[in-house]
Coordinates of C-alpha atoms in Angstrom, one line a residue:
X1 CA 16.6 -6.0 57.4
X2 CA 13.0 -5.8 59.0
X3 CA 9.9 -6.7 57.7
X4 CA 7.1 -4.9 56.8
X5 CA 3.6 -6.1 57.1
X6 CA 0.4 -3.7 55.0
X7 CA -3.0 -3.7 55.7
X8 CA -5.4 -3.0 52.9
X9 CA -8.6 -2.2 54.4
X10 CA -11.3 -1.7 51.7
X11 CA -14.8 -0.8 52.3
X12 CA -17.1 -1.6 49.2
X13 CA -20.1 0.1 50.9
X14 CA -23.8 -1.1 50.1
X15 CA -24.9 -3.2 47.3
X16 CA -27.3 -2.1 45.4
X17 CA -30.4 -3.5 43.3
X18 CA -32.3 -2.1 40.0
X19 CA -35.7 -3.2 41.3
X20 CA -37.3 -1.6 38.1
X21 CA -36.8 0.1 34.9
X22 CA -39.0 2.8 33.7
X23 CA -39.4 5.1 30.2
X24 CA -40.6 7.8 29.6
X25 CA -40.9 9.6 26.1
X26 CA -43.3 10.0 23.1
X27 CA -41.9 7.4 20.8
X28 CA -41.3 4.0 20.2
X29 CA -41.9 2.9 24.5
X30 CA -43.9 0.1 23.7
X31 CA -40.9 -1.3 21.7
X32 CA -38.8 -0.6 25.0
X33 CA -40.3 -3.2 27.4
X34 CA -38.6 -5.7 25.4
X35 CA -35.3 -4.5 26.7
X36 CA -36.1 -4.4 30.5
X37 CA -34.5 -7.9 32.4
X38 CA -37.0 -10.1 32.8
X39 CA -35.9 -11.1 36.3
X40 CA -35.2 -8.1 38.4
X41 CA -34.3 -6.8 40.9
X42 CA -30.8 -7.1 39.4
X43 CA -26.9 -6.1 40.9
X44 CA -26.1 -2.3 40.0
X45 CA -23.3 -2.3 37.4
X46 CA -21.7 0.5 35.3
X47 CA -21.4 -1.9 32.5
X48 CA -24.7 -3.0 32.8
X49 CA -26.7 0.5 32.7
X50 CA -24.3 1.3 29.5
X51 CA -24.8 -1.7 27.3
X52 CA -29.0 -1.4 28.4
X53 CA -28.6 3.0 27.3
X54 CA -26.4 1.8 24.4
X55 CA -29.2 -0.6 22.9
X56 CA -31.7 2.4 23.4
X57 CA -29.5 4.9 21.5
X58 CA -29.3 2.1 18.8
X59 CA -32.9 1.9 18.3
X60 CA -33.8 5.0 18.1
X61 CA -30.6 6.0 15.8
X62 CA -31.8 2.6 13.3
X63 CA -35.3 3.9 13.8
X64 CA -35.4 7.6 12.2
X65 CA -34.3 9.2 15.5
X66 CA -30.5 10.5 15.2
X67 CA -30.9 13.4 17.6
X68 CA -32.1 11.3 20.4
X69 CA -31.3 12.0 23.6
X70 CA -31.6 10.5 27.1
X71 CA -31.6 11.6 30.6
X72 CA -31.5 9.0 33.6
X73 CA -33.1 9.5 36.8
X74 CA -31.9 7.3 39.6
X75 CA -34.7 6.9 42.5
X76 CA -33.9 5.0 46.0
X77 CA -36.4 2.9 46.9
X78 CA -35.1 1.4 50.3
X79 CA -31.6 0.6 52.0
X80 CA -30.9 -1.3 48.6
X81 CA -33.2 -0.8 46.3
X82 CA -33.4 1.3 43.5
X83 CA -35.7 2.4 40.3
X84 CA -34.3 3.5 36.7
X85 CA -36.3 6.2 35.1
X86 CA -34.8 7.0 31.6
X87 CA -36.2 10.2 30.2
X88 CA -36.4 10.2 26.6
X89 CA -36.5 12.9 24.0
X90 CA -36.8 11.3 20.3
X91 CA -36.1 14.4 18.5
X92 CA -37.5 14.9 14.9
X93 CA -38.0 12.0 13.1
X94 CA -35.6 12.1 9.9
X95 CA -36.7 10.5 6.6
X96 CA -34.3 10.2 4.2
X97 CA -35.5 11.6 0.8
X98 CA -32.2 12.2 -1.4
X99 CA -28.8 11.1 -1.0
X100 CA -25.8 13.0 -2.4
X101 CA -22.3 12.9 -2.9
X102 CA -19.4 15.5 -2.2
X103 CA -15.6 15.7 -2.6
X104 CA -15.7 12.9 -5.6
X105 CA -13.5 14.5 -8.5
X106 CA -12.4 11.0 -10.6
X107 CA -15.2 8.5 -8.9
X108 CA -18.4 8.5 -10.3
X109 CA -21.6 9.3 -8.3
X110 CA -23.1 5.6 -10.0
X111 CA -19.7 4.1 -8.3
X112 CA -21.0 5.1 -4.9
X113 CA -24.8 4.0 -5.2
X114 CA -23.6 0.9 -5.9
X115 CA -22.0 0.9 -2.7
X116 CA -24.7 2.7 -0.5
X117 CA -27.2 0.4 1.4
X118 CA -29.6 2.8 2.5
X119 CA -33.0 3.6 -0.1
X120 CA -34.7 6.9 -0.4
X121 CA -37.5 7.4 0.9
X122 CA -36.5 5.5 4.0
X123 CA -35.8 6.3 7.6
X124 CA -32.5 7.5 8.8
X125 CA -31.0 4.0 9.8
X126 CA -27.2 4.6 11.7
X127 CA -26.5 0.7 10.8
X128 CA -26.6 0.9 6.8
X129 CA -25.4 4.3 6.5
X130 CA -22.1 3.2 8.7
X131 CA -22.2 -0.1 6.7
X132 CA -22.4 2.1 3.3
X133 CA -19.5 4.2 4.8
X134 CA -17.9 0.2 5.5
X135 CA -18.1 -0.4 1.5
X136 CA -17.4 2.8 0.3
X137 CA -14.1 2.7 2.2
X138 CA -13.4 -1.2 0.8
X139 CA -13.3 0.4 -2.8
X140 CA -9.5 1.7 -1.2
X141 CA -9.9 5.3 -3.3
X142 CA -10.8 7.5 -0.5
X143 CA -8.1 8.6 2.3
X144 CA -11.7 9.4 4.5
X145 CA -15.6 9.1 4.1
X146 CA -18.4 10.5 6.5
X147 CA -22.1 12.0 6.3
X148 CA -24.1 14.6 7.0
X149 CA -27.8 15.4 7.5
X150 CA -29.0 18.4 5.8
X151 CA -32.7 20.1 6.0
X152 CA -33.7 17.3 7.6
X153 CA -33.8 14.9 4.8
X154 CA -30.6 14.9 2.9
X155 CA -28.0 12.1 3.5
X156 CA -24.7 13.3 2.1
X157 CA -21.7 11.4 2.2
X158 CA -18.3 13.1 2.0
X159 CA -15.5 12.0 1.4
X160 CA -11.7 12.5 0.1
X161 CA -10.2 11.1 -2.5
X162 CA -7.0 9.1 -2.7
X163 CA -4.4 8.8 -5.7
X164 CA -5.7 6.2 -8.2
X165 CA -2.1 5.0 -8.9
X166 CA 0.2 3.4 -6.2
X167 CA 3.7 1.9 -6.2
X168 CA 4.7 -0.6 -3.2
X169 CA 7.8 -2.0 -2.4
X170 CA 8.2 -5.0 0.2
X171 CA 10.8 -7.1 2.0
X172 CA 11.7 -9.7 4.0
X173 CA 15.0 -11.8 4.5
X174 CA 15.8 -15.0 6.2
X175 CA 19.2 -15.5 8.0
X176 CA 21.7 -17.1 7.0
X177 CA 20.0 -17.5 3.1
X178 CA 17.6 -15.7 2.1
X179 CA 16.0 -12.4 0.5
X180 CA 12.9 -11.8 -1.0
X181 CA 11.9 -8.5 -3.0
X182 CA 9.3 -7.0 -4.6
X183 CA 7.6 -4.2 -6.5
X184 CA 4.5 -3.7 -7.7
X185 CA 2.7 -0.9 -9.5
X186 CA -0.8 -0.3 -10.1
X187 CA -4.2 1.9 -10.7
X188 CA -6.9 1.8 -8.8
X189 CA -9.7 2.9 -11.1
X190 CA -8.2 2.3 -14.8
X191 CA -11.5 2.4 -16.9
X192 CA -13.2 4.5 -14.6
X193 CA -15.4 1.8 -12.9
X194 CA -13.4 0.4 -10.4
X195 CA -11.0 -1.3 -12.0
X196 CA -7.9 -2.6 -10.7
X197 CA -4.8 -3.5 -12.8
X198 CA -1.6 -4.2 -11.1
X199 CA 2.2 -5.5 -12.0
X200 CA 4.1 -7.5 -9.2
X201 CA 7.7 -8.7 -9.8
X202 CA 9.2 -11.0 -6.7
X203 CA 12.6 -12.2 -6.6
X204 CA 14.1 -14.8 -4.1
X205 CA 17.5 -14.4 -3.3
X206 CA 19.8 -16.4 -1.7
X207 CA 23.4 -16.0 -0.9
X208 CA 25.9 -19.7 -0.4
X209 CA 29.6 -20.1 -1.7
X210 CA 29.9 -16.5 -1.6
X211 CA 27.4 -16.2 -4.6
X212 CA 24.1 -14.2 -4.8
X213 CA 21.8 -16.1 -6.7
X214 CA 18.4 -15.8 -7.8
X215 CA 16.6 -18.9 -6.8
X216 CA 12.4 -17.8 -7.3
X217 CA 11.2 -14.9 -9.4
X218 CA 8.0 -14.3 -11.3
X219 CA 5.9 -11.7 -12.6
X220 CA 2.5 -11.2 -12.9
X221 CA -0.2 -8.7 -14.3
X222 CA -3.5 -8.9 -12.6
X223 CA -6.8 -7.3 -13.6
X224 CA -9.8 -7.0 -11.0
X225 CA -13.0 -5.7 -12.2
X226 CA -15.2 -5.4 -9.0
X227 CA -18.7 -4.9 -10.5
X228 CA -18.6 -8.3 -13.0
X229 CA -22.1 -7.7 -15.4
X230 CA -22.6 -4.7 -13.6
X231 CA -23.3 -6.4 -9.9
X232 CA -22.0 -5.1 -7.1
X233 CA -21.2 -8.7 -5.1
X234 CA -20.0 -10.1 -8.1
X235 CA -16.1 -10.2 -8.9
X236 CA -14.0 -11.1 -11.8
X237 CA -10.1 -11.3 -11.0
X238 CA -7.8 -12.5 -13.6
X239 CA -3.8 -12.5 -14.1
X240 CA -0.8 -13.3 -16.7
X241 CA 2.1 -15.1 -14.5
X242 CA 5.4 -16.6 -15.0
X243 CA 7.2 -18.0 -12.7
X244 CA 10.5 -20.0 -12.2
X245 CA 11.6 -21.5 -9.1
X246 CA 14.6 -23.6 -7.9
X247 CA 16.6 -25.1 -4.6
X248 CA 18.2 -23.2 -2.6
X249 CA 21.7 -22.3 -3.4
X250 CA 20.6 -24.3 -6.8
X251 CA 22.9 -23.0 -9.5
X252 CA 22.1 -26.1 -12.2
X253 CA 18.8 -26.0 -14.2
X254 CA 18.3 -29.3 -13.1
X255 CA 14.4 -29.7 -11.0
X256 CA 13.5 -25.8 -11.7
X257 CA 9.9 -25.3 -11.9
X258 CA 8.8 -23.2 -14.9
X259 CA 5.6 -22.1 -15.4
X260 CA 3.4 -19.7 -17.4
X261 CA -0.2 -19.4 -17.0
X262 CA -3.3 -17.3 -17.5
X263 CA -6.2 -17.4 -14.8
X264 CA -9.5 -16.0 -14.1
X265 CA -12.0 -16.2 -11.3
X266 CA -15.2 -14.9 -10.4
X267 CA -16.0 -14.4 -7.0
X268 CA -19.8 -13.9 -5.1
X269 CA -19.5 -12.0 -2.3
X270 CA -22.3 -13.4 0.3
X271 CA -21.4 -10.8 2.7
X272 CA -19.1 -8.7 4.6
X273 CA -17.3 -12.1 5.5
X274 CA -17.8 -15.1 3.2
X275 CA -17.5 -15.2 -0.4
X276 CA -17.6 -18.3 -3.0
X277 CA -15.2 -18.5 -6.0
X278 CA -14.5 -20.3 -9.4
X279 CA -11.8 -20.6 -11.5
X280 CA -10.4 -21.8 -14.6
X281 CA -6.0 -21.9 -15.1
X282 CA -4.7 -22.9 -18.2
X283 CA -0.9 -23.2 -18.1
X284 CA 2.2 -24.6 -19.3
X285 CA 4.5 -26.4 -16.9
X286 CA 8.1 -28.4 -17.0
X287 CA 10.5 -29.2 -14.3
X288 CA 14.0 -29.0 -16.1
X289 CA 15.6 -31.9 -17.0
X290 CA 12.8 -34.4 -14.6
X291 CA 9.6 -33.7 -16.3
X292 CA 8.5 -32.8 -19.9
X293 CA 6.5 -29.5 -20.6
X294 CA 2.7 -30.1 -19.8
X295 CA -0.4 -28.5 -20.7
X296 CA -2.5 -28.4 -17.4
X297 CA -6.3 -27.2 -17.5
X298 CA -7.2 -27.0 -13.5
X299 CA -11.4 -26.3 -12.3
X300 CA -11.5 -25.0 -8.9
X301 CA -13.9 -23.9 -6.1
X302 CA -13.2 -22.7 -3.1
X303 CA -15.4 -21.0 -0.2
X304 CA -14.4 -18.5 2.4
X305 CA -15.5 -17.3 5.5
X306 CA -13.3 -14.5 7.1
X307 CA -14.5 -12.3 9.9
X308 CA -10.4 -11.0 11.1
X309 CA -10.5 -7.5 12.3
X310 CA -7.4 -7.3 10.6
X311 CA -5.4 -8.9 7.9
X312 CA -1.5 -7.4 9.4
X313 CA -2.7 -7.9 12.8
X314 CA -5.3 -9.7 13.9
X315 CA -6.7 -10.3 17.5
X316 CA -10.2 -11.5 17.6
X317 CA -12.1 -13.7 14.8
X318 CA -11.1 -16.8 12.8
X319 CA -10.9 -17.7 9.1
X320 CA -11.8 -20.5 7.2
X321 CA -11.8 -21.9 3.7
X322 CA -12.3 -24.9 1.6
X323 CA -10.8 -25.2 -1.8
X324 CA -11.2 -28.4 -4.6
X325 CA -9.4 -28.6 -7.9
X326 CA -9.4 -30.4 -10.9
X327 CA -6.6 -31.0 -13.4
X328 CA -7.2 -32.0 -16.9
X329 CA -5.1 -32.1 -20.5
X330 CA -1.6 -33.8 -19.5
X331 CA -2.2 -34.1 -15.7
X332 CA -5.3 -36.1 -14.1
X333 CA -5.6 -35.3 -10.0
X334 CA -7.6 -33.6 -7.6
X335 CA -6.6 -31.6 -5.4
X336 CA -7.9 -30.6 -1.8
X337 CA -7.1 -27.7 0.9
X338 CA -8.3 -26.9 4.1
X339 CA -7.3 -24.2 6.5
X340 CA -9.2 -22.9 10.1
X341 CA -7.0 -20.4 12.1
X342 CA -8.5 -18.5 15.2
X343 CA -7.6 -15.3 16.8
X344 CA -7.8 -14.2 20.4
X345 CA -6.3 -11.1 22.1
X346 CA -2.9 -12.8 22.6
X347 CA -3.1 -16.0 21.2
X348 CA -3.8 -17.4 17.8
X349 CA -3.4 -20.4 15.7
X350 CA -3.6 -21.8 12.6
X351 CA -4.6 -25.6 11.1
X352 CA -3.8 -26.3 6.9
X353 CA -4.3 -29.3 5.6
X354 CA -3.9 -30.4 1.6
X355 CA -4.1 -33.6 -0.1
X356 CA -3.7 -34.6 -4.0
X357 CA -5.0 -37.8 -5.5
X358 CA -4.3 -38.7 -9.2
X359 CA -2.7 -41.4 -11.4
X360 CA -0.7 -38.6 -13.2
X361 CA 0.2 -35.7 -10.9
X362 CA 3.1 -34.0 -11.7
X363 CA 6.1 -32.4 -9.3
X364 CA 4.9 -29.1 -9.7
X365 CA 1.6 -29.8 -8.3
X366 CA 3.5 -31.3 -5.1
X367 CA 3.1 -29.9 -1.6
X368 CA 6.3 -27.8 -1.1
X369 CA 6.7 -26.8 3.2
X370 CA 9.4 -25.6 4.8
X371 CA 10.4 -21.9 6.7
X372 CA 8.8 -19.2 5.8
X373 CA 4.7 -19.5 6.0
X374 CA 5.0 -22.9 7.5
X375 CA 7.4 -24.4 10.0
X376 CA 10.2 -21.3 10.9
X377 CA 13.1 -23.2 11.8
X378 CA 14.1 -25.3 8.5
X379 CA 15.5 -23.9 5.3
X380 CA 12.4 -22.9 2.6
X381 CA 11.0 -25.9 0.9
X382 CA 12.9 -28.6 2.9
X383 CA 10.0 -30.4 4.1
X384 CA 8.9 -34.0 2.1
X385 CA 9.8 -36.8 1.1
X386 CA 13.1 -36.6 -0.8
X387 CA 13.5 -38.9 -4.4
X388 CA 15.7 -38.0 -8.0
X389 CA 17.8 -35.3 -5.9
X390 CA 15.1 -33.2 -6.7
X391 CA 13.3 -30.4 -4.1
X392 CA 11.4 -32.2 -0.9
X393 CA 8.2 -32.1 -1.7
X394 CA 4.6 -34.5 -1.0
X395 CA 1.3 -35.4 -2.1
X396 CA -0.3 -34.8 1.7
X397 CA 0.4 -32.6 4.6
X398 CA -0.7 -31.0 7.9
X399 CA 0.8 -28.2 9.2
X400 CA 0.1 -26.1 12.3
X401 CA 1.2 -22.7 13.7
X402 CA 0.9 -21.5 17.3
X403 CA 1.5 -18.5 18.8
X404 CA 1.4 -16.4 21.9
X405 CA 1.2 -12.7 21.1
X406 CA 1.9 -10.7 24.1
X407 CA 2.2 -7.0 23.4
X408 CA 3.5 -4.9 26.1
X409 CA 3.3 -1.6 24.9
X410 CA 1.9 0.3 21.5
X411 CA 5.2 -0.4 20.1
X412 CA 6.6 -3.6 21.5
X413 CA 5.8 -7.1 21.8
X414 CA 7.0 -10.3 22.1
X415 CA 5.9 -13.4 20.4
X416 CA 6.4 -17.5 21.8
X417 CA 5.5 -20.2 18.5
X418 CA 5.4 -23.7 18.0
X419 CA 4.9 -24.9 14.4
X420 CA 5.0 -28.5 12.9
X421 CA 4.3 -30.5 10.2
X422 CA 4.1 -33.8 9.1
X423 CA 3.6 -35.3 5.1
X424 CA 3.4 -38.3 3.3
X425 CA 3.3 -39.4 -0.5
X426 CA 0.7 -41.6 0.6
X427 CA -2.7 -41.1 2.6
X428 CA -2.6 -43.5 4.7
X429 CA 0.5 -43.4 5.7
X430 CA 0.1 -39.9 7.2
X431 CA -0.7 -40.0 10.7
X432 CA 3.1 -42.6 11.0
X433 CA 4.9 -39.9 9.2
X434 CA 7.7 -38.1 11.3
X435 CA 6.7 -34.6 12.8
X436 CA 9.0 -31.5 11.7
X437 CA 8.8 -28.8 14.2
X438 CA 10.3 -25.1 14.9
X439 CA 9.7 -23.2 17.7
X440 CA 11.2 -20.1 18.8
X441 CA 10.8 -16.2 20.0
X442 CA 9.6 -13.4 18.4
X443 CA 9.6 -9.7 18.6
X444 CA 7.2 -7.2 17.3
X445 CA 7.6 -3.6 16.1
X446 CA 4.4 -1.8 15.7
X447 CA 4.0 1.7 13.7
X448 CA 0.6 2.8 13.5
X449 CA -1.1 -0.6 13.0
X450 CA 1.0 -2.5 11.3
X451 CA 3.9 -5.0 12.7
X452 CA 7.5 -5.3 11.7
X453 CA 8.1 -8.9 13.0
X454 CA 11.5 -10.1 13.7
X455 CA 11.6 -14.4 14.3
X456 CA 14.6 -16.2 16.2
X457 CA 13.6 -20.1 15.4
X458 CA 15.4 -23.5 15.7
X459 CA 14.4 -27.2 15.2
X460 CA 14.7 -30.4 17.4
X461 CA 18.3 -30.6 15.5
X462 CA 19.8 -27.4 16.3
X463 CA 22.8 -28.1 18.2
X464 CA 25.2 -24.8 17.2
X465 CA 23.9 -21.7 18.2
X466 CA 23.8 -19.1 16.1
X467 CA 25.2 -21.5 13.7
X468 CA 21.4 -23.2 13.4
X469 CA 19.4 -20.2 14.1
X470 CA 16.9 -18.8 11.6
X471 CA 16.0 -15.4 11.6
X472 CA 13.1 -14.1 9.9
X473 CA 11.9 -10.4 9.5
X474 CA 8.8 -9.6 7.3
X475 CA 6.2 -6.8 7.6
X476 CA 2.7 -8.3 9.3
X477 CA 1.9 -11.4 11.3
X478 CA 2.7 -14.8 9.7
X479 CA -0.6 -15.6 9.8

């Protein structure tokens, strides 16, 4: 078989220079300058002339002007040389002097000032009006939202309105144990100003022995009311749970957690992507047959900074958050967590951290790790230190999650992770503490935007395949 050699032969042709930018126009050119490079001449780039026209557009469009339009003139000075002459024709200047509302049948027009950025008079600004848009859409009761200018001084936003009352269902199984279900029902706008009421029943399931039995469940009714005092950063979110919770395959009642609690936070919203919380749980606790029934009173405060593109599926931007709680009544501890995960195009990882410190901290404040949400590759809440044949748990942990998200089409990706752990009773002893780890392959499903994720994991003591292979399948990212 012969080879065969190929020449590419590729001429780039002459380089050429922006020795100069010029404007010309009847508004806002002495603001202009202050875009030019200072050091010219510069390379000729595509992506250059675009993002310097794309800043123009922007400051006209934030500046009164959205029928602006611009015409470039490209003049050869010499062999490589040239001057940009952008021709520009503001268009009337639009100043906003009433805003209104259309397509709204159950939301209130008050609902949607609150919401709206942009005052009257003021000029047309594109930046708040798509950042109104940004809130109007957060409020989750319109399937679409968009403007309008009309006679030249009427903003009106219109949107369409979505049902008030949902029902969800979601799933996700673990092989060879596990299943977890729930439902959850709820209204969007209740009392008519945004409030949220919802009902969520979860079950854990897990089949051994030939027996289905119901190791987790709980139930909760959570109330949100978004404009706390009647302001629009401030939140108030509180919820009714119980909840019991067991080992694995556990058919005594022996170290089930019960719980029943009532909780309510208010939140400040900073902006689009921190908020600051604080909250106050008063609830009744007992872990059968270890621990008496306590009566816990827990302080918290926790701060947030999240700036994801998306919560399913994210690719760019990080999150991270701070949280500090205090126990009082029957239990004396405090209790820290940290977590920072960032998000590039096809990587992302994630760093949580938690520590409790206390002379009476009982079991069910304990650090529980373990498959799902933490290290893939071990059964759900097998990771700590192990004592009264009761569930592994700990007073300290770090955990980490790493993955590399490579998506080859719209619909299909594929997914390499490495996740670890390691805890310890005691603080110091942390850093010597043995490492847990799972790693694996994944495989991603996307419709529309959102990922069905299938996870093959093991750990370094698989030795029978598929005998010690976990799968997971969930709906989303695990992180």
């Amino acid at each position: 078989m012969g080879n065969v050699i190929i020449n590419i032969s590729i001429d780039e042709g002459k380089r050429f220079y922006i020795k100069e930018i010029q404007f010309e126009g009847d508004s806002l050119l002495d603001t202009l300058i202050y875009f030019i490079p200072k050091k010219l001449p510069i390379a000729y780039s595509d992506e250059f002339i675009n993002n310097f026209e794309s800043q123009v557009y922007y400051l006209y469009y934030n500046n009164g002007f959205p029928f602006v339009n611009i015409l470039r003139d490209t003049i050869l000075e010499s062999d490589s040389l040239i001057t940009i002459k952008e021709k520009i024709s503001a268009g009337k200047r639009i100043i906003i002097k009433q805003i209104k509302i259309e397509g709204n049948k159950q939301v209130r027009d008050a609902i949607f000032f609150k919401e709206i950025t942009i005052k009257v008079p003021s000029y047309f600004n594109y930046n708040q009006i798509i950042q109104s848009i940004q809130r109007i859409y957060s409020l989750r009761l319109f399937k679409s939202v968009n403007y309008k200018i009309e006679d030249d001084s009427i903003l009106i936003f219109q949107v369409v309105e979505s049902p008030e009352r949902y029902l969800e269902t979601n799933f996700g199984f673990t092989y060879p144990y596990f299943l977890n279900i729930s439902f959850l029902i709820g209204h969007l706008n209740i009392f008519g100003n945004v409030q949220n009421l919802e009902l969520i029943t979860n079950g854990f399931f897990s089949w051994t022995n030939n027996k289905i039995l119901l190791n987790d469940r709980s139930i909760s009714l959570n109330f949100r009311e978004r404009y706390f005092l009647n302001m629009k950063n401030l939140f108030l979110n509180s919820n009714i749970i119980y909840s019991k919770t067991g080992q694995i395959g556990q058919v005594e009642e022996y170290g089930k957690i019960e719980e029943i609690g009532l909780n309510a936070e208010i939140l400040r919203q900073f902006s689009n992507y921190f908020y600051s919380a604080f909250s106050i749980l008063l609830k009744s606790s007992i872990t059968l047959g270890y621990e008496d029934r306590r009566v816990i009173l827990t302080l918290s405060q926790r701060a947030v900074y999240d700036d994801r593109n998306s919560y399913l599926d994210a690719t760019k931007g990080f999150v991270s958050s701070f949280s500090i709680s205090e126990a009082f009544i029957q239990a004396k501890f405090i209790k820290l967590n940290e977590l920072y995960s960032k998000y590039f195009y096809s990587f992302a990882f994630r760093i949580r951290m938690g520590q409790i410190f206390g002379s009476d901290i009982p079991y069910s404040e304990k650090f529980f790790l373990g498959g799902e949400g933490s290290v893939r590759g071990y059964l759900n809440n097998s990771i700590g230190e192990v004592f009264d044949n009761l569930q592994p748990a700990s007073n300290h942990y770090v955990n980490g999650n790493f993955e590399y998200r490579w998506r080859f089409t719209d619909f299909f990706g594929i997914t390499f992770f490495y996740d670890f752990a390691i805890v310890s009773n005691e603080f110091v002893n942390l850093i010597r503490s043995n490492v847990y780890s799972g790693y694996g392959i994944g495989f991603r499903f996307y419709i529309n935007f959102i990922p069905l994720r299938f996870d093959f994991a093991l750990n370094p003591d698989s030795k029978i395949l598929p005998k010690d292979l976990f799968v997971y399948f969930s709906i989303g990212q695990m992180f």
